[in-house]
Coordinates of C-alpha atoms in Angstrom, one line a residue:
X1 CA 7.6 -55.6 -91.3
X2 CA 7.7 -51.6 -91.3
X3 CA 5.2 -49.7 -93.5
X4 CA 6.1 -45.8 -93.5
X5 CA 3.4 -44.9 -93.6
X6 CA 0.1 -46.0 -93.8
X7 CA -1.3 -43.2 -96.0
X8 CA 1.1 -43.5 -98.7
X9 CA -0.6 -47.4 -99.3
X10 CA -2.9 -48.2 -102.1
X11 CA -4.6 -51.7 -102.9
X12 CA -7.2 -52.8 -105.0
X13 CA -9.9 -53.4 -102.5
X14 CA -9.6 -49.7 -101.9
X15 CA -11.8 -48.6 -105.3
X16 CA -10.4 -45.6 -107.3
X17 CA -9.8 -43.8 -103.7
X18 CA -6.3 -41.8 -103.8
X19 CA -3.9 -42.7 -101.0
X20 CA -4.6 -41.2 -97.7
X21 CA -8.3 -41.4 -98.3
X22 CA -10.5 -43.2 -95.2
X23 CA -11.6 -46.2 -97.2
X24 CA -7.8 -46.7 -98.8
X25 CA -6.3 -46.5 -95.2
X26 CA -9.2 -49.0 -94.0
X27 CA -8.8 -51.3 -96.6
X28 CA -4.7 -51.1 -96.3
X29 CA -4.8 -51.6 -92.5
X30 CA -7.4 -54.9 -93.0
X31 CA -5.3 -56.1 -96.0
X32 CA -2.0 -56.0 -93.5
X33 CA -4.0 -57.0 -90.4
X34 CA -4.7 -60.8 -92.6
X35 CA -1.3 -61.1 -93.3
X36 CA -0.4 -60.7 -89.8
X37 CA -2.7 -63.1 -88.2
X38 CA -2.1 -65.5 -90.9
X39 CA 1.9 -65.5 -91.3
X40 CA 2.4 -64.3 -87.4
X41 CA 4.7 -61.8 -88.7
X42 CA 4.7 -58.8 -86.2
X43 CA 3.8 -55.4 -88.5
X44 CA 4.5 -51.9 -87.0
X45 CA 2.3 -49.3 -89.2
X46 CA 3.9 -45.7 -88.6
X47 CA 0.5 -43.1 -88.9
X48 CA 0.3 -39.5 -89.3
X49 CA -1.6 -37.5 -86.3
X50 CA -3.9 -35.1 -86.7
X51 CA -3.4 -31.1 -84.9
X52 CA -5.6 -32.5 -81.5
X53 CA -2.8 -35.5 -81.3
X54 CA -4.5 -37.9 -82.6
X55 CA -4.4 -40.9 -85.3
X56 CA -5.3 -39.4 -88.8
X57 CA -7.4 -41.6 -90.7
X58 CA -10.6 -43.3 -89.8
X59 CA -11.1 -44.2 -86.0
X60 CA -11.6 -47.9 -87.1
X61 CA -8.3 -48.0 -87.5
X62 CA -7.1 -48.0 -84.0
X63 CA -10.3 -50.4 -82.8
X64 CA -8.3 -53.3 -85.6
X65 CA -4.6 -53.0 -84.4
X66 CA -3.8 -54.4 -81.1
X67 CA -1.3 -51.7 -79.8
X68 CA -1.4 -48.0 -80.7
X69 CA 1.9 -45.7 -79.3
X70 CA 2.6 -42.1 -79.5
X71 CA 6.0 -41.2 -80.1
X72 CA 6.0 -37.7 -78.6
X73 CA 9.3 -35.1 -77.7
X74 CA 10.5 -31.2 -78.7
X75 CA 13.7 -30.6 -80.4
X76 CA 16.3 -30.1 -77.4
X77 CA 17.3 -26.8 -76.4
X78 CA 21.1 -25.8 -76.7
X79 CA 22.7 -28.1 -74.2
X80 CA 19.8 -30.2 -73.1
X81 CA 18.7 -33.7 -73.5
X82 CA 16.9 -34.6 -76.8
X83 CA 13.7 -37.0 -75.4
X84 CA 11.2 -39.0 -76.9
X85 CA 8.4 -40.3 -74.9
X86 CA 6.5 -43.2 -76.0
X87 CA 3.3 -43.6 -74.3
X88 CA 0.6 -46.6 -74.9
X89 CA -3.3 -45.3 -75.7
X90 CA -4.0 -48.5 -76.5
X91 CA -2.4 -52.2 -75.5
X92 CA -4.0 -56.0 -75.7
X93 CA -0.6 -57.9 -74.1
X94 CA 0.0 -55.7 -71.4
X95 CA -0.8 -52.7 -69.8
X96 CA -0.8 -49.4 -70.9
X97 CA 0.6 -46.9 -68.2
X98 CA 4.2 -47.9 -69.2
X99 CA 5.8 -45.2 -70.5
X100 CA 9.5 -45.4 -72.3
X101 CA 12.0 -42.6 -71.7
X102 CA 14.4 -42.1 -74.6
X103 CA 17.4 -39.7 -76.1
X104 CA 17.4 -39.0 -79.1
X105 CA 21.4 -39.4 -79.7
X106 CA 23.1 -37.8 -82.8
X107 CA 26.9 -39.3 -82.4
X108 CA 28.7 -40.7 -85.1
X109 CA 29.0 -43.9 -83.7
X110 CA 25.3 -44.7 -82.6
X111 CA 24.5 -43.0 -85.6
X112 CA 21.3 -40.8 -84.6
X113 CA 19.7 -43.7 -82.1
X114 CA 17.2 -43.7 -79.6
X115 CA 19.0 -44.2 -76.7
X116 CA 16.4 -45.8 -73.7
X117 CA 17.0 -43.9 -70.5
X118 CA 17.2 -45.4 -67.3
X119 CA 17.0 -42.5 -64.8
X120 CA 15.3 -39.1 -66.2
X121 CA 15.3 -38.0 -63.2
X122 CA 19.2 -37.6 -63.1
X123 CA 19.3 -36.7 -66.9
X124 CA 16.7 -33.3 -65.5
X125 CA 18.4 -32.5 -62.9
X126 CA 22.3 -33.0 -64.2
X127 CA 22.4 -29.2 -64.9
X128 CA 21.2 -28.0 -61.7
X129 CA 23.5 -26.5 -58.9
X130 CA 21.9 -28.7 -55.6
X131 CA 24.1 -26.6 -53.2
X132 CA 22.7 -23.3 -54.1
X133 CA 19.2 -21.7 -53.4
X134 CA 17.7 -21.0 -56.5
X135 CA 15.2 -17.8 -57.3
X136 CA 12.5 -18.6 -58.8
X137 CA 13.2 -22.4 -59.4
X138 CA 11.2 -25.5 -57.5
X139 CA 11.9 -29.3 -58.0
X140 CA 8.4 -30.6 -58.8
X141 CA 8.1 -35.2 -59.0
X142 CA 5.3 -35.7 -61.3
X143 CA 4.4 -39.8 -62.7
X144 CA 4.2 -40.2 -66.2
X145 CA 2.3 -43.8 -66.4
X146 CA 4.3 -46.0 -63.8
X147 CA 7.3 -44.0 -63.6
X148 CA 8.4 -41.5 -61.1
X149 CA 10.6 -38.6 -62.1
X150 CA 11.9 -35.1 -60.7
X151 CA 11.1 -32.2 -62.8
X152 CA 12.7 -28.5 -62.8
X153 CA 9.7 -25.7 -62.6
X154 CA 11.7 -22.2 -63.6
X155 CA 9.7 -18.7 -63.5
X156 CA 10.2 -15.0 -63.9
X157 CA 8.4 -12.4 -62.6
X158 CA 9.3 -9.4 -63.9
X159 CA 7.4 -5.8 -63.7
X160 CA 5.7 -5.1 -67.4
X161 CA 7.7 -2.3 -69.6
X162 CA 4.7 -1.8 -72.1
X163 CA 2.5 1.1 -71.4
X164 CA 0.2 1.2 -68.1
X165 CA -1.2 -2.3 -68.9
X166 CA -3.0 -3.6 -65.8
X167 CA -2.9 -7.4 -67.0
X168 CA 0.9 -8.1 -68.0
X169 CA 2.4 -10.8 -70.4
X170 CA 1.8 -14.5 -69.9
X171 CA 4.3 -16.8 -71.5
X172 CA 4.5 -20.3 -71.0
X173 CA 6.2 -23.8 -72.1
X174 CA 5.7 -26.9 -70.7
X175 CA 2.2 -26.3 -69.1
X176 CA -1.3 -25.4 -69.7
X177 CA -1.6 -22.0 -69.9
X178 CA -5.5 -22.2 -68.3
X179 CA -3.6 -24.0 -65.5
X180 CA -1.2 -21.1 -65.4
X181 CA -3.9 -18.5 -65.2
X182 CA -5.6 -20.8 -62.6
X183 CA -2.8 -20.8 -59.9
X184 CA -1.9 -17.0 -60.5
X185 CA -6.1 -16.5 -60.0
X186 CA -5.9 -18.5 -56.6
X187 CA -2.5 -16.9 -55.5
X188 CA -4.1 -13.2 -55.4
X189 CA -7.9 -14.4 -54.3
X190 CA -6.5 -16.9 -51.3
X191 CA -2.7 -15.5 -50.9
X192 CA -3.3 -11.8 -51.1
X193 CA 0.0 -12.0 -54.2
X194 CA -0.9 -9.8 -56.7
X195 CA 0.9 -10.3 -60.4
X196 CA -0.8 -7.3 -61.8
X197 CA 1.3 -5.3 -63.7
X198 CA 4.0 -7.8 -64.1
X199 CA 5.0 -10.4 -67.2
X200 CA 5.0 -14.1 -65.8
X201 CA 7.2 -16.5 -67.7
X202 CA 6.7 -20.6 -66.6
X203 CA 9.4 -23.1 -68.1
X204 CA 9.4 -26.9 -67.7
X205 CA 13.4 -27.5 -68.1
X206 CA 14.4 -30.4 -70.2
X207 CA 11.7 -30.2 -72.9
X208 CA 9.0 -31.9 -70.4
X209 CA 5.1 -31.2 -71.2
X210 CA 3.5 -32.0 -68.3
X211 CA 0.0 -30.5 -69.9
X212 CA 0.0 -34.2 -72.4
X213 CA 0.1 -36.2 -69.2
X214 CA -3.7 -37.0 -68.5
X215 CA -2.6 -37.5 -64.9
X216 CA -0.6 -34.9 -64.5
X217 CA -2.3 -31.9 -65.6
X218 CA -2.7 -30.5 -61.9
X219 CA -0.1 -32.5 -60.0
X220 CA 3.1 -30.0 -60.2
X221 CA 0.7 -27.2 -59.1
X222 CA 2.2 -26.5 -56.2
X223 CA 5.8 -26.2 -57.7
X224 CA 4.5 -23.8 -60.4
X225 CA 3.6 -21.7 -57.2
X226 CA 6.5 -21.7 -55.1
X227 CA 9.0 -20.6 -57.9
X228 CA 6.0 -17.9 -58.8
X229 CA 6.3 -16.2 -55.5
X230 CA 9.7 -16.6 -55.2
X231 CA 10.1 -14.8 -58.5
X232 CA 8.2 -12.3 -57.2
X233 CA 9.5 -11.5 -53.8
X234 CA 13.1 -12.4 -55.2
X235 CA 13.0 -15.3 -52.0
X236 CA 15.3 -18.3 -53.0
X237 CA 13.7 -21.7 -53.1
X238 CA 15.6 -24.3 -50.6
X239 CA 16.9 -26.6 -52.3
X240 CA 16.4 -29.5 -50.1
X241 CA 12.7 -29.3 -50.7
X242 CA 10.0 -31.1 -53.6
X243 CA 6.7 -30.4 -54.1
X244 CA 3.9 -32.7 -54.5
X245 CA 0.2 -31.5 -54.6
X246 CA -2.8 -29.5 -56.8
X247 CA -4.4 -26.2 -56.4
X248 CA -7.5 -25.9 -55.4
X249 CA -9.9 -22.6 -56.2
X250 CA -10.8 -22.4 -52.2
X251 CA -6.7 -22.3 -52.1
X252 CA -6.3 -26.0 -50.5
X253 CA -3.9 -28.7 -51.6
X254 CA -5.2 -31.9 -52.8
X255 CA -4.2 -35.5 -53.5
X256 CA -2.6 -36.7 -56.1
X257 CA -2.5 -39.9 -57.1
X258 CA 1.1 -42.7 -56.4
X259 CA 1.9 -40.2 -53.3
X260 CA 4.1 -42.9 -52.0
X261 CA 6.4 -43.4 -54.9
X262 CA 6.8 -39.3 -55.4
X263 CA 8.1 -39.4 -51.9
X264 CA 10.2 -42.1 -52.4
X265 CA 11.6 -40.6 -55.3
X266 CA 12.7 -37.4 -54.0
X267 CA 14.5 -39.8 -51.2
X268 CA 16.2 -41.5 -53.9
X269 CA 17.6 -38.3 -55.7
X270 CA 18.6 -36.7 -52.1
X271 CA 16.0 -34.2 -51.2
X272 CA 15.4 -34.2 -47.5
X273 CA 12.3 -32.7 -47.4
X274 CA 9.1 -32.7 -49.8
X275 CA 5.7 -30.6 -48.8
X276 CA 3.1 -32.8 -49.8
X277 CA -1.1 -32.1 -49.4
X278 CA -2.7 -33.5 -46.2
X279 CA -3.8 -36.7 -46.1
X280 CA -7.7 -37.8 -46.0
X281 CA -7.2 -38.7 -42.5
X282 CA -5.8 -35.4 -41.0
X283 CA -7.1 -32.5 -39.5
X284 CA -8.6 -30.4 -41.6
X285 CA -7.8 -26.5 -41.8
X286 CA -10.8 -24.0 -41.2
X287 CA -11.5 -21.1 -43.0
X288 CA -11.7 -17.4 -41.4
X289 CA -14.4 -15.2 -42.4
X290 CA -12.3 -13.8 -45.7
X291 CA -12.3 -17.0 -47.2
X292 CA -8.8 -18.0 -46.3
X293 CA -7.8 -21.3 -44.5
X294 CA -5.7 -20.8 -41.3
X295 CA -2.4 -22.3 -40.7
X296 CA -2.9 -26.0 -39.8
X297 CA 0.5 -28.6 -40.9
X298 CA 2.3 -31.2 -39.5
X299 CA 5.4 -33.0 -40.0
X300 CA 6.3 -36.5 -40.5
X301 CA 9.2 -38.5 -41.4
X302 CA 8.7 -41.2 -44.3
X303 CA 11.9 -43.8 -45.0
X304 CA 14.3 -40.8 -43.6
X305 CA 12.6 -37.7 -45.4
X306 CA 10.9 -35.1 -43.9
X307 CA 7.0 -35.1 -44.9
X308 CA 5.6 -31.2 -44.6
X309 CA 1.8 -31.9 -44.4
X310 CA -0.1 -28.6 -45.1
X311 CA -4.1 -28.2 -46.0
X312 CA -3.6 -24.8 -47.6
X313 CA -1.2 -23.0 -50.1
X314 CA 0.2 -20.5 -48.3
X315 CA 2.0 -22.0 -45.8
X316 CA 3.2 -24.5 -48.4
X317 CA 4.9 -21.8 -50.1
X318 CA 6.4 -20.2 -46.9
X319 CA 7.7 -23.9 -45.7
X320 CA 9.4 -23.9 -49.3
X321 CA 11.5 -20.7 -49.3
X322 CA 14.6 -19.6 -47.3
X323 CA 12.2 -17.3 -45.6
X324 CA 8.9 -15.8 -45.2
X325 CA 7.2 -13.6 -47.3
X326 CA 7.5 -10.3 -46.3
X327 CA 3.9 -8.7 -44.9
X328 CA 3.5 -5.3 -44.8
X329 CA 0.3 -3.4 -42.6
X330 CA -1.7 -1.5 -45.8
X331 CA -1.1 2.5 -45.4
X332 CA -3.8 3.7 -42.6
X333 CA -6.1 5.5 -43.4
X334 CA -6.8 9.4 -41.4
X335 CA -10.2 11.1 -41.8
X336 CA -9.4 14.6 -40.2
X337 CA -12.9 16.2 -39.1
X338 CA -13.4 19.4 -40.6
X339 CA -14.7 21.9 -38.6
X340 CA -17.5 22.8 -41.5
X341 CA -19.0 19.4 -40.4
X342 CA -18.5 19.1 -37.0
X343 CA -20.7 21.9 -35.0
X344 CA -20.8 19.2 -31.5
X345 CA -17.2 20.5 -31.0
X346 CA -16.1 16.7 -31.7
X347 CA -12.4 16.2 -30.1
X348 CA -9.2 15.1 -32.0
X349 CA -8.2 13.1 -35.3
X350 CA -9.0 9.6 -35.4
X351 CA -7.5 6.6 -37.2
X352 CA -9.3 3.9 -38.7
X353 CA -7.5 0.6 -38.6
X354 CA -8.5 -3.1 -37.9
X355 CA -5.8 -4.9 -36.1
X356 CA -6.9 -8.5 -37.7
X357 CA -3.7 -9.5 -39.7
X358 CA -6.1 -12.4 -41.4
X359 CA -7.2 -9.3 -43.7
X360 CA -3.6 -8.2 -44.9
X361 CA -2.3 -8.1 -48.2
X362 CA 1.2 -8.7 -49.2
X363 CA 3.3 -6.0 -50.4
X364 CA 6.7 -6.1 -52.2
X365 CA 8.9 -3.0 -53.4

């Protein structure tokens, strides 16, 4: 038995209430919660949801049901996959970190299905060119509930073309933006890369939102990163590489959780490498008197893919492009004595420079 939906019942139990009101959806859902446990016929009861995400109507509600599913997904973009996700909150027969992948399929002869896929990960990546290495574009594996998949993190980094703004446009779909700001605030404070003046754009490809996924929120970090800088130095991504790991403020990677099945993963889809944070047990990196952590990784080969250990953010990002980023000595500065000032006769002009590369910047043209 299907009721679609619950606020549009009524019963007499419910008083002179309208439908939709909290006692007439509390009353409904107990009326059809009897008839369950006394017949042992299964009853689906489809809900509204509030702005926040989540059941409207009177929290009760969910404590008397036995299962509760969100059926969550974004109209497709041209040419993309159509996808559902249904994800368990709440689930007394089993447990609730399953989450079911479907495409929403608008044929003639399925006749506008839900079509249960197998393998997201090859339904993400089916439009990407593997052979090529892509600007701004990293392969991120993220775990929504149980399940392993490869995600495509796209960015642009472009200089801003509205006035002298200092602070440039921030546009982004398929993440937080506060996560967005974070990484971008850690990049120029730890990295020395500076996005002033210039519009950022982040895209999830294939209608993902990794900012629903409780577990998730901080795990593609590093991949949001990499395809950052690459915009903005115009440095390919290899694309033999994954990233695994979160951002730190101190500008560290740390753990994430099912680290094993991430790697095992990108082995499955044919990456060869995958930079991943350090694990408890390694050495960790130090930090230099500016705050930054020096270069300390290590390399280890996991059922026949490479594993690119690294404590700290910058040398993720280098070990994930075709090449370094450039870094460029700051202009020096000359202090000519003037001969108002200097009555001791004082001898030539001198140059003041510090010769500790730990305190360079990076520059780009």
């Amino acid at each position: 038995l299907v009721i679609d939906s619950i606020q549009t019942m009524v019963c007499e139990s419910g008083g002179a209430s309208s439908a939709g009101g909290i006692t007439q959806v509390r009353e409904c859902v107990g009326l059809f919660l009897r008839l369950a446990k006394s017949t042992g016929v299964p009853i689906i009861l489809v809900g509204h949801v509030t702005k926040s995400g989540g059941v409207a109507g009177p929290r009760t509600v969910e404590h008397m049901v036995d299962t509760v599913l969100y059926l969550e997904g974004s109209a497709a973009s041209s040419g993309g996959p159509n996808l559902r996700m249904l994800r368990a909150s709440k689930n007394r027969f089993g447990s609730s970190d399953e989450v079911g992948v479907y495409e929403m399929n608008g044929s003639q002869e399925l006749g506008g299905r839900l079509v249960p896929v197998s393998d997201p990960s090859s339904l993400f990546l089916a439009e990407r060119f593997d052979v090529d290495d892509l600007e701004g574009c990293a392969i991120s594996i993220v775990v929504e509930g149980m399940r392993p998949m490869t995600v495509e993190v796209q960015a642009l980094v472009t200089p801003a073309g509205h006035g002298k703004s200092f602070s440039g446009r921030r546009t982004v779909d398929g993440i937080s933006p506060s996560r967005l700001l974070l990484i971008l605030a850690v990049l120029q404070k730890r990295c020395g890369i500076n996005f002033s003046r210039h519009d950022v754009y982040t895209n999830v490809v294939g209608g993902m939102r990794l900012s629903n996924s409780k577990q998730e929120g901080s795990g593609s970090d590093l991949a949001v990163a990499v395809s950052l800088a690459s915009s903005l130095f115009s440095i390919p991504v290899r694309s033999d590489t994954a990233f695994v790991g979160e951002i730190g403020l101190l500008g560290e990677l740390r753990q994430v959780s099912s680290v094993e099945k991430r790697i095992n993963e990108a082995r499955r889809m044919g990456f060869s490498r995958v930079i991943i944070p350090s694990r408890n047990g390694g050495k960790k990196a130090k930090r230099n008197k500016f705050g930054r952590y020096s270069s300390a990784q290590s390399k280890v080969n996991f059922s026949g893919i490479d594993c690119i250990e690294a404590n700290n953010l910058l040398d993720a990002i280098e070990n994930g492009l075709v090449s370094k980023i450039p870094k460029k000595q700051p202009p020096r500065k000359k202090y000519k004595n003037s001969s108002k000032h200097n009555n001791s006769g004082a001898k030539d002009d001198f140059i003041i420079d510090d010769d500790d590369d730990d305190n360079d910047e990076y520059y780009f043209q």
